[in-house]
Amino acid sequence: MTSKNENLAAVLFKANDLRVVNKPMPPPTRDDDVLLRMGRVGICGTDLSYLSKGKMGTEPIVLGHEAAGTVLQCGANVKHLKPGDRVAVEPNLPCHRCEYCMTGRYNLCQLITKVFMSPDKGNLCHYYRHPAAFCHKLPENVSLEEGAFLEPLSCAVHAVRRAGVTLGVTLGTRLLICGAGPIGVLSMMVARSMGATRICITDLNKDRLSLAKQLGADSVIHVTPGRTEKDLAMEVREKLGGRQPNVTMDCSGAEASIRLAIEATESGGRVALVGLGPREVKVPLVDSAIREVDIFGVFCYANDFKDALELVASGRVNVKALITHRFPLVEANKAFETARSGAAMKVVIACD
């Protein structure tokens, strides 16, 4: 047990220097904010990237952005929440004034604040202050663990929408997903709930493919060294009943994965780039052009949290099936080492 005023937090001081330290309590709650007692926080690939490469600025940063907690205090203007409510935290805070924000695409806001990029804004801690408008109340049948999954699940909802998984297809979408990490598997589950009829997923990791198969993939392909894009594309066609996917989602970001996505997708199809990899990659753009394969980007989410919550609350998407490891906050270093070892699908840290 920790004292009421102890605000332990997982703080990154420099590359591979993560410490659990006691931070000052958040300042008094502003009129539009709530003070939260954090409950569960998931470890994301972005967190692991920061751990390996170091923080962006000169100050130490508090990690964590996939989170859920319990309201302790509400600002004077907060009407939709009260102390005791459990909420999921939407961590990206747009400016509310630019053209992107005003047209509903606030994920593209150039002035957006990402909590995991600001010194004291991460939520892998005991106590955390956040704008109430970006705290989504959880119904009784949704746990804090599931609430912490709404952030990555919202990414998947946004990606599947951008991919248009039922676009122009009478009987549903033949979908290829490259990458069976958390976002890839969540995208698979969302796509299934939104009408995809045949789903094939690829990965280097057999264990992740096995889990993807258990959670609803029709077929899986283990990508091994030496296999060519054409060879893999032929296997994708075989797995999808002799037809190419009309939609492909690359959830890896790796150059080889993006090349496979373009090679495998049928002429006139769509390729959604969901995973974030190197800034520059070499891909067959001319091939995609002459076959009219549309390639487009996907970034974060915008107005997707409520739909993600509905998928969980209704039981259509079982996010808890992805959790392979759980740790208390005081063991944050062990949690992060487990996450980047490749042995885990999803690691969740208990902050309470």
GROMACS .gro file of C-alpha atoms in nm:
model
  352
    1MET     CA    1   0.000   0.000   0.000
    2THR     CA    2   0.114   0.355  -0.067
    3SER     CA    3   0.026   0.671   0.123
    4LYS     CA    4  -0.254   0.895  -0.003
    5ASN     CA    5  -0.012   1.168  -0.113
    6GLU     CA    6   0.246   0.943  -0.273
    7ASN     CA    7   0.241   0.986  -0.651
    8LEU     CA    8   0.467   0.715  -0.784
    9ALA     CA    9   0.538   0.743  -1.157
   10ALA     CA   10   0.741   0.558  -1.421
   11VAL     CA   11   0.984   0.827  -1.538
   12LEU     CA   12   1.224   0.798  -1.833
   13PHE     CA   13   1.541   1.001  -1.771
   14LYS     CA   14   1.732   0.887  -2.079
   15ALA     CA   15   1.756   0.585  -2.307
   16ASN     CA   16   1.714   0.266  -2.104
   17ASP     CA   17   1.701   0.464  -1.778
   18LEU     CA   18   1.348   0.412  -1.646
   19ARG     CA   19   1.288   0.474  -1.277
   20VAL     CA   20   0.983   0.457  -1.053
   21VAL     CA   21   1.003   0.777  -0.851
   22ASN     CA   22   0.773   0.986  -0.634
   23LYS     CA   23   0.645   1.292  -0.824
   24PRO     CA   24   0.461   1.594  -0.682
   25MET     CA   25   0.085   1.564  -0.677
   26PRO     CA   26  -0.086   1.720  -0.981
   27PRO     CA   27  -0.176   2.089  -0.932
   28PRO     CA   28  -0.532   2.183  -0.829
   29THR     CA   29  -0.792   2.064  -1.076
   30ARG     CA   30  -0.888   2.332  -1.331
   31ASP     CA   31  -1.252   2.405  -1.417
   32ASP     CA   32  -1.262   2.171  -1.719
   33ASP     CA   33  -1.039   1.897  -1.577
   34VAL     CA   34  -1.071   1.590  -1.359
   35LEU     CA   35  -0.822   1.440  -1.118
   36LEU     CA   36  -0.788   1.067  -1.166
   37ARG     CA   37  -0.656   0.783  -0.955
   38MET     CA   38  -0.498   0.577  -1.229
   39GLY     CA   39  -0.597   0.212  -1.245
   40ARG     CA   40  -0.451   0.032  -1.546
   41VAL     CA   41  -0.202   0.140  -1.813
   42GLY     CA   42  -0.094  -0.065  -2.114
   43ILE     CA   43   0.255  -0.061  -2.262
   44CYS     CA   44   0.260   0.047  -2.626
   45GLY     CA   45   0.522   0.021  -2.900
   46THR     CA   46   0.567   0.398  -2.871
   47ASP     CA   47   0.662   0.358  -2.505
   48LEU     CA   48   0.917   0.093  -2.601
   49SER     CA   49   1.060   0.320  -2.871
   50TYR     CA   50   1.111   0.597  -2.616
   51LEU     CA   51   1.270   0.352  -2.375
   52SER     CA   52   1.522   0.237  -2.635
   53LYS     CA   53   1.596   0.571  -2.802
   54GLY     CA   54   1.546   0.813  -2.516
   55LYS     CA   55   1.311   1.105  -2.454
   56MET     CA   56   1.258   1.379  -2.710
   57GLY     CA   57   1.351   1.681  -2.494
   58THR     CA   58   1.588   1.758  -2.212
   59GLU     CA   59   1.349   1.691  -1.925
   60PRO     CA   60   1.258   1.348  -1.791
   61ILE     CA   61   0.917   1.228  -1.908
   62VAL     CA   62   0.644   1.020  -1.748
   63LEU     CA   63   0.558   0.734  -1.983
   64GLY     CA   64   0.217   0.583  -2.051
   65HIS     CA   65  -0.088   0.678  -2.256
   66GLU     CA   66  -0.310   0.367  -2.282
   67ALA     CA   67  -0.494   0.421  -1.958
   68ALA     CA   68  -0.804   0.406  -1.742
   69GLY     CA   69  -0.869   0.532  -1.391
   70THR     CA   70  -1.123   0.654  -1.137
   71VAL     CA   71  -1.237   1.014  -1.097
   72LEU     CA   72  -1.140   1.171  -0.762
   73GLN     CA   73  -1.221   1.538  -0.824
   74CYS     CA   74  -1.410   1.732  -1.090
   75GLY     CA   75  -1.359   2.089  -1.204
   76ALA     CA   76  -1.644   2.338  -1.173
   77ASN     CA   77  -1.748   2.306  -1.539
   78VAL     CA   78  -1.753   1.925  -1.549
   79LYS     CA   79  -2.110   1.794  -1.571
   80HIS     CA   80  -2.088   1.449  -1.732
   81LEU     CA   81  -1.861   1.295  -1.469
   82LYS     CA   82  -1.856   1.270  -1.090
   83PRO     CA   83  -1.618   1.131  -0.827
   84GLY     CA   84  -1.620   0.752  -0.837
   85ASP     CA   85  -1.680   0.725  -1.212
   86ARG     CA   86  -1.436   0.502  -1.397
   87VAL     CA   87  -1.306   0.643  -1.724
   88ALA     CA   88  -1.082   0.565  -2.019
   89VAL     CA   89  -0.834   0.840  -2.104
   90GLU     CA   90  -0.811   0.971  -2.460
   91PRO     CA   91  -0.455   1.105  -2.449
   92ASN     CA   92  -0.421   1.325  -2.760
   93LEU     CA   93  -0.541   1.680  -2.692
   94PRO     CA   94  -0.612   1.893  -3.002
   95CYS     CA   95  -0.625   2.271  -3.015
   96HIS     CA   96  -1.002   2.289  -3.098
   97ARG     CA   97  -0.942   2.591  -3.322
   98CYS     CA   98  -0.774   2.483  -3.645
   99GLU     CA   99  -0.944   2.365  -3.964
  100TYR     CA  100  -0.872   2.000  -3.889
  101CYS     CA  101  -1.029   2.024  -3.544
  102MET     CA  102  -1.331   2.218  -3.671
  103THR     CA  103  -1.399   1.955  -3.940
  104GLY     CA  104  -1.369   1.659  -3.702
  105ARG     CA  105  -1.023   1.536  -3.810
  106TYR     CA  106  -0.852   1.645  -3.491
  107ASN     CA  107  -0.596   1.366  -3.518
  108LEU     CA  108  -0.431   1.582  -3.787
  109CYS     CA  109  -0.417   1.896  -3.570
  110GLN     CA  110  -0.071   2.049  -3.597
  111LEU     CA  111  -0.089   2.180  -3.239
  112ILE     CA  112  -0.208   1.857  -3.081
  113THR     CA  113  -0.059   1.770  -2.743
  114LYS     CA  114   0.042   1.406  -2.705
  115VAL     CA  115   0.063   1.325  -2.336
  116PHE     CA  116   0.351   1.082  -2.383
  117MET     CA  117   0.565   1.354  -2.544
  118SER     CA  118   0.529   1.606  -2.259
  119PRO     CA  119   0.745   1.598  -1.942
  120ASP     CA  120   0.472   1.544  -1.682
  121LYS     CA  121   0.180   1.441  -1.902
  122GLY     CA  122   0.218   1.064  -1.920
  123ASN     CA  123  -0.024   0.865  -1.706
  124LEU     CA  124   0.184   0.574  -1.581
  125CYS     CA  125   0.149   0.708  -1.229
  126HIS     CA  126  -0.082   0.710  -0.928
  127TYR     CA  127  -0.252   1.047  -0.978
  128TYR     CA  128  -0.316   1.225  -1.304
  129ARG     CA  129  -0.505   1.535  -1.422
  130HIS     CA  130  -0.676   1.539  -1.762
  131PRO     CA  131  -0.940   1.740  -1.951
  132ALA     CA  132  -1.280   1.589  -1.871
  133ALA     CA  133  -1.394   1.611  -2.234
  134PHE     CA  134  -1.133   1.349  -2.319
  135CYS     CA  135  -1.231   1.110  -2.039
  136HIS     CA  136  -1.484   0.847  -2.148
  137LYS     CA  137  -1.706   0.701  -1.878
  138LEU     CA  138  -1.701   0.321  -1.855
  139PRO     CA  139  -2.021   0.123  -1.802
  140GLU     CA  140  -2.034  -0.122  -1.513
  141ASN     CA  141  -1.959  -0.424  -1.732
  142VAL     CA  142  -1.630  -0.280  -1.864
  143SER     CA  143  -1.326  -0.318  -1.639
  144LEU     CA  144  -1.037  -0.074  -1.599
  145GLU     CA  145  -0.819  -0.321  -1.790
  146GLU     CA  146  -1.059  -0.311  -2.081
  147GLY     CA  147  -1.081   0.066  -2.047
  148ALA     CA  148  -0.705   0.093  -2.091
  149PHE     CA  149  -0.745  -0.094  -2.420
  150LEU     CA  150  -0.975   0.169  -2.569
  151GLU     CA  151  -0.678   0.374  -2.689
  152PRO     CA  152  -0.523   0.104  -2.913
  153LEU     CA  153  -0.869  -0.025  -3.002
  154SER     CA  154  -0.964   0.325  -3.120
  155CYS     CA  155  -0.657   0.316  -3.345
  156ALA     CA  156  -0.788  -0.009  -3.492
  157VAL     CA  157  -1.141   0.129  -3.536
  158HIS     CA  158  -1.003   0.434  -3.717
  159ALA     CA  159  -0.778   0.217  -3.934
  160VAL     CA  160  -1.058  -0.020  -4.036
  161ARG     CA  161  -1.282   0.274  -4.122
  162ARG     CA  162  -1.008   0.434  -4.330
  163ALA     CA  163  -0.951   0.099  -4.503
  164GLY     CA  164  -1.319   0.077  -4.596
  165VAL     CA  165  -1.339  -0.295  -4.536
  166THR     CA  166  -1.678  -0.331  -4.705
  167LEU     CA  167  -1.617  -0.077  -4.982
  168GLY     CA  168  -1.769  -0.186  -5.313
  169VAL     CA  169  -1.794  -0.555  -5.221
  170THR     CA  170  -2.133  -0.719  -5.214
  171LEU     CA  171  -2.054  -1.002  -4.976
  172GLY     CA  172  -1.789  -0.836  -4.760
  173THR     CA  173  -1.416  -0.781  -4.769
  174ARG     CA  174  -1.127  -1.017  -4.834
  175LEU     CA  175  -0.876  -0.868  -4.595
  176LEU     CA  176  -0.501  -0.918  -4.557
  177ILE     CA  177  -0.340  -0.787  -4.240
  178CYS     CA  178   0.040  -0.770  -4.232
  179GLY     CA  179   0.157  -0.785  -3.872
  180ALA     CA  180  -0.006  -0.974  -3.584
  181GLY     CA  181   0.093  -0.741  -3.304
  182PRO     CA  182  -0.172  -0.579  -3.083
  183ILE     CA  183  -0.288  -0.328  -3.347
  184GLY     CA  184  -0.295  -0.595  -3.618
  185VAL     CA  185  -0.499  -0.837  -3.408
  186LEU     CA  186  -0.732  -0.562  -3.284
  187SER     CA  187  -0.782  -0.448  -3.645
  188MET     CA  188  -0.866  -0.805  -3.738
  189MET     CA  189  -1.127  -0.826  -3.463
  190VAL     CA  190  -1.278  -0.489  -3.553
  191ALA     CA  191  -1.283  -0.574  -3.924
  192ARG     CA  192  -1.463  -0.899  -3.851
  193SER     CA  193  -1.726  -0.711  -3.651
  194MET     CA  194  -1.768  -0.466  -3.940
  195GLY     CA  195  -1.826  -0.719  -4.214
  196ALA     CA  196  -1.497  -0.864  -4.337
  197THR     CA  197  -1.574  -1.217  -4.455
  198ARG     CA  198  -1.226  -1.363  -4.513
  199ILE     CA  199  -0.923  -1.249  -4.313
  200CYS     CA  200  -0.563  -1.362  -4.354
  201ILE     CA  201  -0.290  -1.231  -4.122
  202THR     CA  202   0.090  -1.258  -4.149
  203ASP     CA  203   0.372  -1.229  -3.898
  204LEU     CA  204   0.723  -1.348  -3.810
  205ASN     CA  205   0.607  -1.471  -3.468
  206LYS     CA  206   0.429  -1.808  -3.454
  207ASP     CA  207   0.281  -1.744  -3.108
  208ARG     CA  208   0.115  -1.423  -3.224
  209LEU     CA  209  -0.024  -1.600  -3.528
  210SER     CA  210  -0.163  -1.875  -3.308
  211LEU     CA  211  -0.343  -1.618  -3.094
  212ALA     CA  212  -0.473  -1.438  -3.403
  213LYS     CA  213  -0.614  -1.767  -3.528
  214GLN     CA  214  -0.786  -1.828  -3.193
  215LEU     CA  215  -0.939  -1.480  -3.200
  216GLY     CA  216  -1.092  -1.506  -3.545
  217ALA     CA  217  -0.843  -1.503  -3.831
  218ASP     CA  218  -0.953  -1.742  -4.106
  219SER     CA  219  -0.593  -1.814  -4.201
  220VAL     CA  220  -0.241  -1.718  -4.098
  221ILE     CA  221   0.094  -1.710  -4.276
  222HIS     CA  222   0.426  -1.747  -4.097
  223VAL     CA  223   0.678  -1.520  -4.271
  224THR     CA  224   1.019  -1.686  -4.271
  225PRO     CA  225   1.357  -1.562  -4.400
  226GLY     CA  226   1.419  -1.609  -4.770
  227ARG     CA  227   1.060  -1.604  -4.887
  228THR     CA  228   0.992  -1.357  -5.168
  229GLU     CA  229   0.704  -1.114  -5.189
  230LYS     CA  230   0.563  -1.301  -5.491
  231ASP     CA  231   0.581  -1.631  -5.305
  232LEU     CA  232   0.401  -1.486  -5.003
  233ALA     CA  233   0.145  -1.313  -5.226
  234MET     CA  234   0.066  -1.646  -5.392
  235GLU     CA  235   0.011  -1.806  -5.051
  236VAL     CA  236  -0.217  -1.519  -4.952
  237ARG     CA  237  -0.423  -1.584  -5.265
  238GLU     CA  238  -0.447  -1.954  -5.179
  239LYS     CA  239  -0.550  -1.878  -4.820
  240LEU     CA  240  -0.825  -1.646  -4.946
  241GLY     CA  241  -0.985  -1.910  -5.165
  242GLY     CA  242  -0.800  -1.835  -5.486
  243ARG     CA  243  -0.866  -1.460  -5.484
  244GLN     CA  244  -0.646  -1.168  -5.385
  245PRO     CA  245  -0.739  -0.940  -5.096
  246ASN     CA  246  -0.928  -0.631  -5.202
  247VAL     CA  247  -0.815  -0.454  -4.884
  248THR     CA  248  -0.479  -0.487  -4.711
  249MET     CA  249  -0.377  -0.326  -4.383
  250ASP     CA  250  -0.007  -0.307  -4.305
  251CYS     CA  251   0.018  -0.293  -3.926
  252SER     CA  252   0.392  -0.353  -3.918
  253GLY     CA  253   0.557  -0.051  -4.079
  254ALA     CA  254   0.843  -0.268  -4.204
  255GLU     CA  255   0.951  -0.213  -4.565
  256ALA     CA  256   0.917  -0.580  -4.657
  257SER     CA  257   0.566  -0.585  -4.510
  258ILE     CA  258   0.456  -0.279  -4.709
  259ARG     CA  259   0.599  -0.428  -5.029
  260LEU     CA  260   0.404  -0.748  -4.966
  261ALA     CA  261   0.089  -0.547  -4.904
  262ILE     CA  262   0.117  -0.381  -5.246
  263GLU     CA  263   0.217  -0.701  -5.425
  264ALA     CA  264  -0.065  -0.908  -5.275
  265THR     CA  265  -0.355  -0.664  -5.315
  266GLU     CA  266  -0.578  -0.705  -5.620
  267SER     CA  267  -0.591  -0.440  -5.891
  268GLY     CA  268  -0.828  -0.164  -5.787
  269GLY     CA  269  -0.784  -0.255  -5.421
  270ARG     CA  270  -0.675  -0.052  -5.121
  271VAL     CA  271  -0.366  -0.059  -4.899
  272ALA     CA  272  -0.384   0.113  -4.560
  273LEU     CA  273  -0.052   0.201  -4.395
  274VAL     CA  274  -0.124   0.164  -4.025
  275GLY     CA  275   0.212   0.072  -3.870
  276LEU     CA  276   0.485   0.331  -3.820
  277GLY     CA  277   0.831   0.230  -3.939
  278PRO     CA  278   1.126   0.409  -4.100
  279ARG     CA  279   1.065   0.756  -4.241
  280GLU     CA  280   1.160   0.638  -4.591
  281VAL     CA  281   1.102   0.296  -4.750
  282LYS     CA  282   1.147   0.156  -5.099
  283VAL     CA  283   0.817   0.032  -5.243
  284PRO     CA  284   0.685  -0.053  -5.595
  285LEU     CA  285   0.480   0.262  -5.653
  286VAL     CA  286   0.469   0.221  -6.030
  287ASP     CA  287   0.319  -0.124  -5.991
  288SER     CA  288   0.052   0.015  -5.762
  289ALA     CA  289  -0.014   0.302  -6.005
  290ILE     CA  290  -0.070   0.090  -6.315
  291ARG     CA  291  -0.295  -0.145  -6.118
  292GLU     CA  292  -0.482   0.142  -5.950
  293VAL     CA  293  -0.404   0.015  -5.602
  294ASP     CA  294  -0.484   0.301  -5.366
  295ILE     CA  295  -0.229   0.355  -5.088
  296PHE     CA  296  -0.323   0.581  -4.798
  297GLY     CA  297  -0.213   0.666  -4.449
  298VAL     CA  298  -0.375   0.608  -4.112
  299PHE     CA  299  -0.288   0.808  -3.801
  300CYS     CA  300  -0.424   0.762  -3.451
  301TYR     CA  301  -0.799   0.821  -3.417
  302ALA     CA  302  -1.063   1.092  -3.424
  303ASN     CA  303  -1.407   1.048  -3.267
  304ASP     CA  304  -1.350   0.671  -3.237
  305PHE     CA  305  -1.340   0.613  -2.859
  306LYS     CA  306  -1.717   0.582  -2.817
  307ASP     CA  307  -1.742   0.321  -3.089
  308ALA     CA  308  -1.443   0.133  -2.947
  309LEU     CA  309  -1.616   0.134  -2.608
  310GLU     CA  310  -1.936   0.000  -2.764
  311LEU     CA  311  -1.743  -0.288  -2.925
  312VAL     CA  312  -1.604  -0.386  -2.585
  313ALA     CA  313  -1.921  -0.327  -2.383
  314SER     CA  314  -2.130  -0.531  -2.628
  315GLY     CA  315  -1.884  -0.821  -2.619
  316ARG     CA  316  -1.812  -0.802  -2.992
  317VAL     CA  317  -1.440  -0.748  -2.928
  318ASN     CA  318  -1.264  -0.930  -2.642
  319VAL     CA  319  -0.961  -0.713  -2.573
  320LYS     CA  320  -0.866  -0.899  -2.255
  321ALA     CA  321  -0.770  -1.199  -2.466
  322LEU     CA  322  -0.462  -1.003  -2.578
  323ILE     CA  323  -0.324  -0.948  -2.227
  324THR     CA  324  -0.038  -1.188  -2.163
  325HIS     CA  325   0.139  -1.023  -1.869
  326ARG     CA  326   0.042  -0.805  -1.572
  327PHE     CA  327   0.270  -0.612  -1.334
  328PRO     CA  328   0.233  -0.360  -1.050
  329LEU     CA  329   0.369  -0.009  -1.104
  330VAL     CA  330   0.665  -0.068  -0.873
  331GLU     CA  331   0.780  -0.337  -1.120
  332ALA     CA  332   0.763  -0.108  -1.423
  333ASN     CA  333   1.116  -0.195  -1.534
  334LYS     CA  334   1.034  -0.564  -1.536
  335ALA     CA  335   0.712  -0.491  -1.725
  336PHE     CA  336   0.896  -0.296  -1.994
  337GLU     CA  337   1.168  -0.557  -2.031
  338THR     CA  338   0.901  -0.823  -2.075
  339ALA     CA  339   0.722  -0.611  -2.335
  340ARG     CA  340   1.031  -0.553  -2.548
  341SER     CA  341   1.157  -0.910  -2.517
  342GLY     CA  342   0.900  -1.023  -2.774
  343ALA     CA  343   0.757  -1.274  -2.526
  344ALA     CA  344   0.442  -1.070  -2.465
  345MET     CA  345   0.145  -0.973  -2.678
  346LYS     CA  346   0.025  -0.706  -2.434
  347VAL     CA  347   0.158  -0.598  -2.094
  348VAL     CA  348  -0.067  -0.410  -1.853
  349ILE     CA  349   0.054  -0.227  -1.542
  350ALA     CA  350  -0.165  -0.184  -1.233
  351CYS     CA  351  -0.121   0.164  -1.086
  352ASP     CA  352  -0.361   0.130  -0.793
   0.00000   0.00000   0.00000
